[in-house]
């Protein structure tokens, strides 16, 4: 049930009521999908709610009731759940552990059905962690040395680990530092399915690139500039160089190789590089604003 007190659990176009812990329910449906499609090529997208609000463990009772709007951060109408701030770290950790167990169940099902050798598994978070929240919630999670968190154009907002698994095709234990974005997933899947995507000149052209050569052959991706926008906050990155343009503030430039925490603004020392990145960012921002 969402924060507006409306049931929002759907099966295709049917609204249904199903008891259970959301992480487990999503995984249960995923396992049934794999079973029913084991004899044919399939694509399964598993989007877990964890660790979004409300912060709850499997042992907690259902928190939300129909017709009530949950937009507070404390009390009976808190969108965050029933646990006080000092328990949040424990609860969030438990939610992550439950999600990990669910992913393990999915991998076990793939192995059990003998689909390992023909199944590519990709795992990644959609954004960095929330580190604090209004109402006294601090140190909810950690982004390590990175600045910012969810919703930020600094590294803590979008630099997340990703794992790819394909026995016999991806070398076990291999690691890459290439910059890969979520938008690269679709071109990768199209290549796997031998489907030609839209041409670059098409209004429906894709921003991402296939990372299949990176995964299978270890070939680095071609250099490119990538961009972010959150509200009026902007950022662009080319290689280790990154500019950040906070709302109503001056351009900042960082070299992420020695300064992954984006602690030292060196725009004044490298004005030409900063201006070049800013020109690319402005062009991209204009394109996505007018489309």
Short mmCIF file of C-alpha atoms in Angstrom, two decimals:
data_model
loop_
_atom_site.label_atom_id
_atom_site.label_comp_id
_atom_site.label_asym_id
_atom_site.label_seq_id
_atom_site.Cartn_x
_atom_site.Cartn_y
_atom_site.Cartn_z
CA UNK A 1 0.00 0.00 0.00
CA UNK A 2 1.39 3.41 -0.93
CA UNK A 3 1.76 6.54 1.17
CA UNK A 4 -1.66 7.74 0.03
CA UNK A 5 -3.40 4.80 1.69
CA UNK A 6 -4.40 3.08 -1.55
CA UNK A 7 -3.76 -0.55 -2.41
CA UNK A 8 -1.25 -0.73 -5.25
CA UNK A 9 -0.35 -4.40 -5.58
CA UNK A 10 -1.12 -5.37 -9.16
CA UNK A 11 -0.94 -8.56 -11.20
CA UNK A 12 -0.95 -7.39 -14.80
CA UNK A 13 -4.04 -5.12 -14.92
CA UNK A 14 -5.73 -6.65 -11.87
CA UNK A 15 -5.55 -5.16 -8.39
CA UNK A 16 -4.98 -8.00 -5.90
CA UNK A 17 -4.47 -8.39 -2.17
CA UNK A 18 -1.67 -10.71 -1.19
CA UNK A 19 -0.28 -11.23 2.31
CA UNK A 20 3.44 -11.37 2.96
CA UNK A 21 6.72 -9.47 3.11
CA UNK A 22 7.13 -7.57 -0.15
CA UNK A 23 10.70 -8.76 -0.76
CA UNK A 24 9.59 -12.38 -0.44
CA UNK A 25 6.49 -11.87 -2.56
CA UNK A 26 8.44 -10.30 -5.43
CA UNK A 27 10.90 -13.18 -5.31
CA UNK A 28 8.12 -15.79 -5.18
CA UNK A 29 6.61 -14.36 -8.35
CA UNK A 30 10.07 -14.25 -9.96
CA UNK A 31 10.65 -17.94 -9.24
CA UNK A 32 7.29 -18.87 -10.72
CA UNK A 33 8.11 -16.86 -13.84
CA UNK A 34 11.44 -18.66 -14.27
CA UNK A 35 9.73 -22.05 -13.84
CA UNK A 36 7.07 -21.24 -16.43
CA UNK A 37 9.59 -19.97 -19.01
CA UNK A 38 12.47 -22.38 -18.40
CA UNK A 39 12.10 -23.95 -21.84
CA UNK A 40 12.44 -20.73 -23.81
CA UNK A 41 14.52 -17.53 -23.84
CA UNK A 42 13.20 -15.09 -21.25
CA UNK A 43 13.87 -11.69 -19.73
CA UNK A 44 13.13 -11.18 -16.04
CA UNK A 45 13.35 -7.76 -14.42
CA UNK A 46 13.24 -7.96 -10.62
CA UNK A 47 12.72 -4.58 -8.96
CA UNK A 48 12.78 -5.00 -5.19
CA UNK A 49 11.14 -2.39 -2.99
CA UNK A 50 13.89 -2.83 -0.38
CA UNK A 51 15.29 -0.68 1.07
CA UNK A 52 12.65 1.98 0.43
CA UNK A 53 10.14 3.09 3.06
CA UNK A 54 8.60 1.88 5.17
CA UNK A 55 11.64 0.44 6.93
CA UNK A 56 10.34 -2.91 8.18
CA UNK A 57 11.59 -6.41 8.87
CA UNK A 58 9.69 -9.62 8.02
CA UNK A 59 8.62 -9.92 11.67
CA UNK A 60 6.91 -6.51 11.75
CA UNK A 61 3.14 -6.21 11.41
CA UNK A 62 1.67 -4.42 8.41
CA UNK A 63 2.03 -0.68 8.94
CA UNK A 64 -0.34 1.04 6.55
CA UNK A 65 -4.14 1.06 6.45
CA UNK A 66 -6.43 1.88 3.58
CA UNK A 67 -7.68 5.45 3.50
CA UNK A 68 -4.93 6.92 5.67
CA UNK A 69 -2.24 9.16 4.21
CA UNK A 70 1.30 8.46 5.39
CA UNK A 71 3.48 11.53 4.96
CA UNK A 72 4.83 12.16 8.47
CA UNK A 73 8.23 11.01 9.76
CA UNK A 74 6.99 10.00 13.21
CA UNK A 75 3.83 8.75 14.89
CA UNK A 76 1.14 6.44 13.55
CA UNK A 77 1.11 8.07 10.11
CA UNK A 78 4.86 7.92 9.55
CA UNK A 79 5.84 6.94 6.00
CA UNK A 80 9.12 5.58 7.41
CA UNK A 81 7.54 2.82 9.50
CA UNK A 82 7.14 2.16 13.20
CA UNK A 83 10.77 1.93 14.29
CA UNK A 84 12.41 4.87 16.12
CA UNK A 85 15.51 6.53 14.62
CA UNK A 86 17.97 4.63 16.82
CA UNK A 87 16.77 1.31 15.36
CA UNK A 88 16.94 2.34 11.72
CA UNK A 89 20.46 1.06 11.02
CA UNK A 90 19.54 -2.40 12.32
CA UNK A 91 16.28 -2.50 10.38
CA UNK A 92 17.78 -1.31 7.10
CA UNK A 93 20.61 -3.84 7.44
CA UNK A 94 18.04 -6.59 7.95
CA UNK A 95 16.14 -5.46 4.85
CA UNK A 96 19.33 -5.68 2.80
CA UNK A 97 20.02 -9.15 4.17
CA UNK A 98 16.51 -10.29 3.21
CA UNK A 99 17.00 -8.94 -0.30
CA UNK A 100 20.33 -10.77 -0.52
CA UNK A 101 18.59 -14.01 0.48
CA UNK A 102 16.01 -13.43 -2.23
CA UNK A 103 18.67 -12.95 -4.87
CA UNK A 104 20.25 -16.17 -3.65
CA UNK A 105 16.91 -17.94 -4.13
CA UNK A 106 16.72 -16.70 -7.72
CA UNK A 107 20.27 -17.82 -8.50
CA UNK A 108 19.57 -21.19 -6.90
CA UNK A 109 16.50 -21.64 -9.09
CA UNK A 110 18.53 -20.84 -12.23
CA UNK A 111 21.12 -23.44 -11.17
CA UNK A 112 18.49 -26.00 -10.22
CA UNK A 113 16.91 -25.78 -13.67
CA UNK A 114 20.26 -26.07 -15.44
CA UNK A 115 20.04 -22.58 -16.93
CA UNK A 116 23.38 -21.27 -15.61
CA UNK A 117 25.32 -21.48 -18.84
CA UNK A 118 22.70 -19.60 -20.83
CA UNK A 119 21.64 -16.94 -18.33
CA UNK A 120 23.20 -13.51 -17.86
CA UNK A 121 22.44 -12.06 -14.44
CA UNK A 122 22.95 -8.34 -13.78
CA UNK A 123 22.65 -6.82 -10.31
CA UNK A 124 22.91 -3.15 -9.38
CA UNK A 125 21.31 -0.53 -7.18
CA UNK A 126 19.48 2.37 -8.81
CA UNK A 127 21.19 5.03 -6.68
CA UNK A 128 23.41 5.66 -3.70
CA UNK A 129 22.24 5.22 -0.13
CA UNK A 130 20.22 7.64 1.96
CA UNK A 131 22.61 8.59 4.74
CA UNK A 132 20.24 10.74 6.81
CA UNK A 133 16.62 11.86 6.90
CA UNK A 134 14.68 14.58 8.65
CA UNK A 135 13.20 13.71 12.02
CA UNK A 136 16.44 12.63 13.68
CA UNK A 137 17.50 9.83 11.31
CA UNK A 138 21.29 9.85 10.99
CA UNK A 139 23.88 7.39 9.66
CA UNK A 140 21.11 5.30 8.11
CA UNK A 141 23.68 3.80 5.77
CA UNK A 142 27.06 4.72 4.36
CA UNK A 143 28.42 5.68 0.94
CA UNK A 144 31.98 5.28 2.17
CA UNK A 145 34.30 8.08 1.07
CA UNK A 146 31.83 9.47 -1.47
CA UNK A 147 30.10 12.83 -1.17
CA UNK A 148 26.32 13.07 -1.18
CA UNK A 149 23.66 10.39 -1.29
CA UNK A 150 20.45 9.48 -3.05
CA UNK A 151 19.24 12.37 -5.19
CA UNK A 152 22.66 13.99 -5.41
CA UNK A 153 24.73 14.54 -8.55
CA UNK A 154 27.88 13.95 -6.49
CA UNK A 155 29.37 10.45 -6.58
CA UNK A 156 27.47 9.29 -3.51
CA UNK A 157 24.25 9.78 -5.41
CA UNK A 158 24.96 7.52 -8.37
CA UNK A 159 28.22 5.58 -8.01
CA UNK A 160 27.08 2.09 -7.02
CA UNK A 161 28.59 -1.37 -7.38
CA UNK A 162 27.27 -3.65 -10.11
CA UNK A 163 27.72 -7.39 -10.58
CA UNK A 164 27.40 -9.43 -13.77
CA UNK A 165 27.28 -13.23 -13.70
CA UNK A 166 27.37 -15.62 -16.65
CA UNK A 167 29.31 -18.86 -16.01
CA UNK A 168 31.45 -19.83 -18.95
CA UNK A 169 31.09 -16.43 -20.63
CA UNK A 170 32.21 -13.85 -18.05
CA UNK A 171 35.58 -14.54 -16.43
CA UNK A 172 35.10 -15.29 -12.75
CA UNK A 173 36.53 -12.66 -10.42
CA UNK A 174 37.17 -10.11 -13.17
CA UNK A 175 36.83 -6.44 -12.23
CA UNK A 176 36.50 -3.29 -14.33
CA UNK A 177 36.61 0.42 -13.51
CA UNK A 178 34.81 1.43 -16.71
CA UNK A 179 31.90 3.79 -16.18
CA UNK A 180 28.67 1.93 -16.92
CA UNK A 181 25.18 3.41 -16.61
CA UNK A 182 21.73 1.90 -16.30
CA UNK A 183 20.96 3.20 -19.79
CA UNK A 184 23.57 0.73 -21.11
CA UNK A 185 21.43 -2.25 -20.12
CA UNK A 186 18.93 -1.96 -22.98
CA UNK A 187 21.53 -1.80 -25.78
CA UNK A 188 23.28 -4.78 -24.18
CA UNK A 189 20.08 -6.82 -24.11
CA UNK A 190 19.28 -5.88 -27.70
CA UNK A 191 22.68 -7.15 -28.83
CA UNK A 192 22.18 -10.38 -26.92
CA UNK A 193 18.82 -10.86 -28.63
CA UNK A 194 20.28 -9.99 -32.07
CA UNK A 195 17.86 -7.08 -32.33
CA UNK A 196 18.99 -3.91 -34.07
CA UNK A 197 18.24 -0.79 -32.04
CA UNK A 198 17.23 2.64 -33.36
CA UNK A 199 19.80 4.41 -35.52
CA UNK A 200 21.73 7.32 -33.99
CA UNK A 201 19.96 9.75 -36.30
CA UNK A 202 16.55 8.50 -35.13
CA UNK A 203 14.51 10.57 -32.64
CA UNK A 204 14.27 7.32 -30.67
CA UNK A 205 18.04 6.75 -30.55
CA UNK A 206 19.42 5.24 -27.36
CA UNK A 207 21.82 7.10 -25.07
CA UNK A 208 23.54 3.98 -23.78
CA UNK A 209 25.96 1.52 -25.36
CA UNK A 210 26.22 -2.25 -25.28
CA UNK A 211 28.62 -3.44 -22.59
CA UNK A 212 28.71 -7.00 -23.93
CA UNK A 213 32.32 -6.65 -25.23
CA UNK A 214 33.32 -5.38 -21.79
CA UNK A 215 31.64 -8.30 -20.03
CA UNK A 216 32.64 -11.11 -22.37
CA UNK A 217 36.00 -9.99 -23.79
CA UNK A 218 37.18 -7.48 -21.19
CA UNK A 219 37.37 -4.74 -23.84
CA UNK A 220 37.19 -1.23 -22.41
CA UNK A 221 34.35 1.02 -23.52
CA UNK A 222 35.01 3.86 -25.93
CA UNK A 223 35.59 7.20 -24.18
CA UNK A 224 32.40 9.19 -23.70
CA UNK A 225 31.00 12.04 -21.64
CA UNK A 226 28.07 11.16 -19.39
CA UNK A 227 25.60 13.50 -17.74
CA UNK A 228 23.29 13.81 -14.74
CA UNK A 229 20.53 16.20 -13.80
CA UNK A 230 18.49 16.29 -10.61
CA UNK A 231 16.23 19.29 -10.41
CA UNK A 232 18.53 22.22 -11.18
CA UNK A 233 21.66 20.36 -10.10
CA UNK A 234 23.82 19.21 -13.01
CA UNK A 235 26.97 17.16 -13.54
CA UNK A 236 29.09 15.81 -16.39
CA UNK A 237 31.96 13.33 -16.40
CA UNK A 238 34.61 12.47 -18.98
CA UNK A 239 37.14 9.92 -17.82
CA UNK A 240 38.30 10.91 -14.34
CA UNK A 241 37.27 14.54 -14.83
CA UNK A 242 33.90 15.67 -13.55
CA UNK A 243 32.13 19.00 -13.23
CA UNK A 244 29.30 19.64 -10.80
CA UNK A 245 26.98 22.63 -11.14
CA UNK A 246 24.87 22.89 -7.97
CA UNK A 247 21.67 24.93 -8.07
CA UNK A 248 22.45 28.65 -7.80
CA UNK A 249 26.17 27.98 -7.35
CA UNK A 250 29.37 28.12 -9.33
CA UNK A 251 30.79 25.33 -11.46
CA UNK A 252 33.05 22.88 -9.63
CA UNK A 253 35.69 20.62 -11.19
CA UNK A 254 37.11 17.43 -9.71
CA UNK A 255 39.60 14.76 -10.75
CA UNK A 256 38.09 11.56 -9.37
CA UNK A 257 41.31 9.55 -9.62
CA UNK A 258 43.02 11.17 -6.64
CA UNK A 259 39.85 12.76 -5.23
CA UNK A 260 36.97 10.29 -5.30
CA UNK A 261 35.31 12.16 -2.41
CA UNK A 262 35.06 15.34 -4.53
CA UNK A 263 36.66 17.35 -1.76
CA UNK A 264 38.97 19.60 -3.79
CA UNK A 265 37.45 21.91 -6.38
CA UNK A 266 40.17 22.60 -8.97
CA UNK A 267 38.12 24.56 -11.52
CA UNK A 268 40.35 27.62 -11.23
CA UNK A 269 43.43 25.52 -11.98
CA UNK A 270 41.94 23.87 -15.08
CA UNK A 271 39.58 26.45 -16.55
CA UNK A 272 39.91 25.24 -20.14
CA UNK A 273 38.96 21.66 -19.22
CA UNK A 274 36.11 22.92 -17.03
CA UNK A 275 34.77 25.13 -19.80
CA UNK A 276 34.91 22.28 -22.35
CA UNK A 277 32.92 19.99 -20.08
CA UNK A 278 30.49 22.81 -19.32
CA UNK A 279 29.86 23.35 -23.03
CA UNK A 280 29.06 19.64 -23.49
CA UNK A 281 26.80 19.70 -20.44
CA UNK A 282 24.93 22.77 -21.69
CA UNK A 283 24.36 21.17 -25.10
CA UNK A 284 23.09 17.93 -23.53
CA UNK A 285 20.85 19.81 -21.09
CA UNK A 286 19.32 21.75 -23.96
CA UNK A 287 18.63 18.54 -25.89
CA UNK A 288 16.89 16.74 -23.03
CA UNK A 289 14.95 19.87 -22.07
CA UNK A 290 13.50 20.43 -25.54
CA UNK A 291 12.74 16.81 -26.42
#
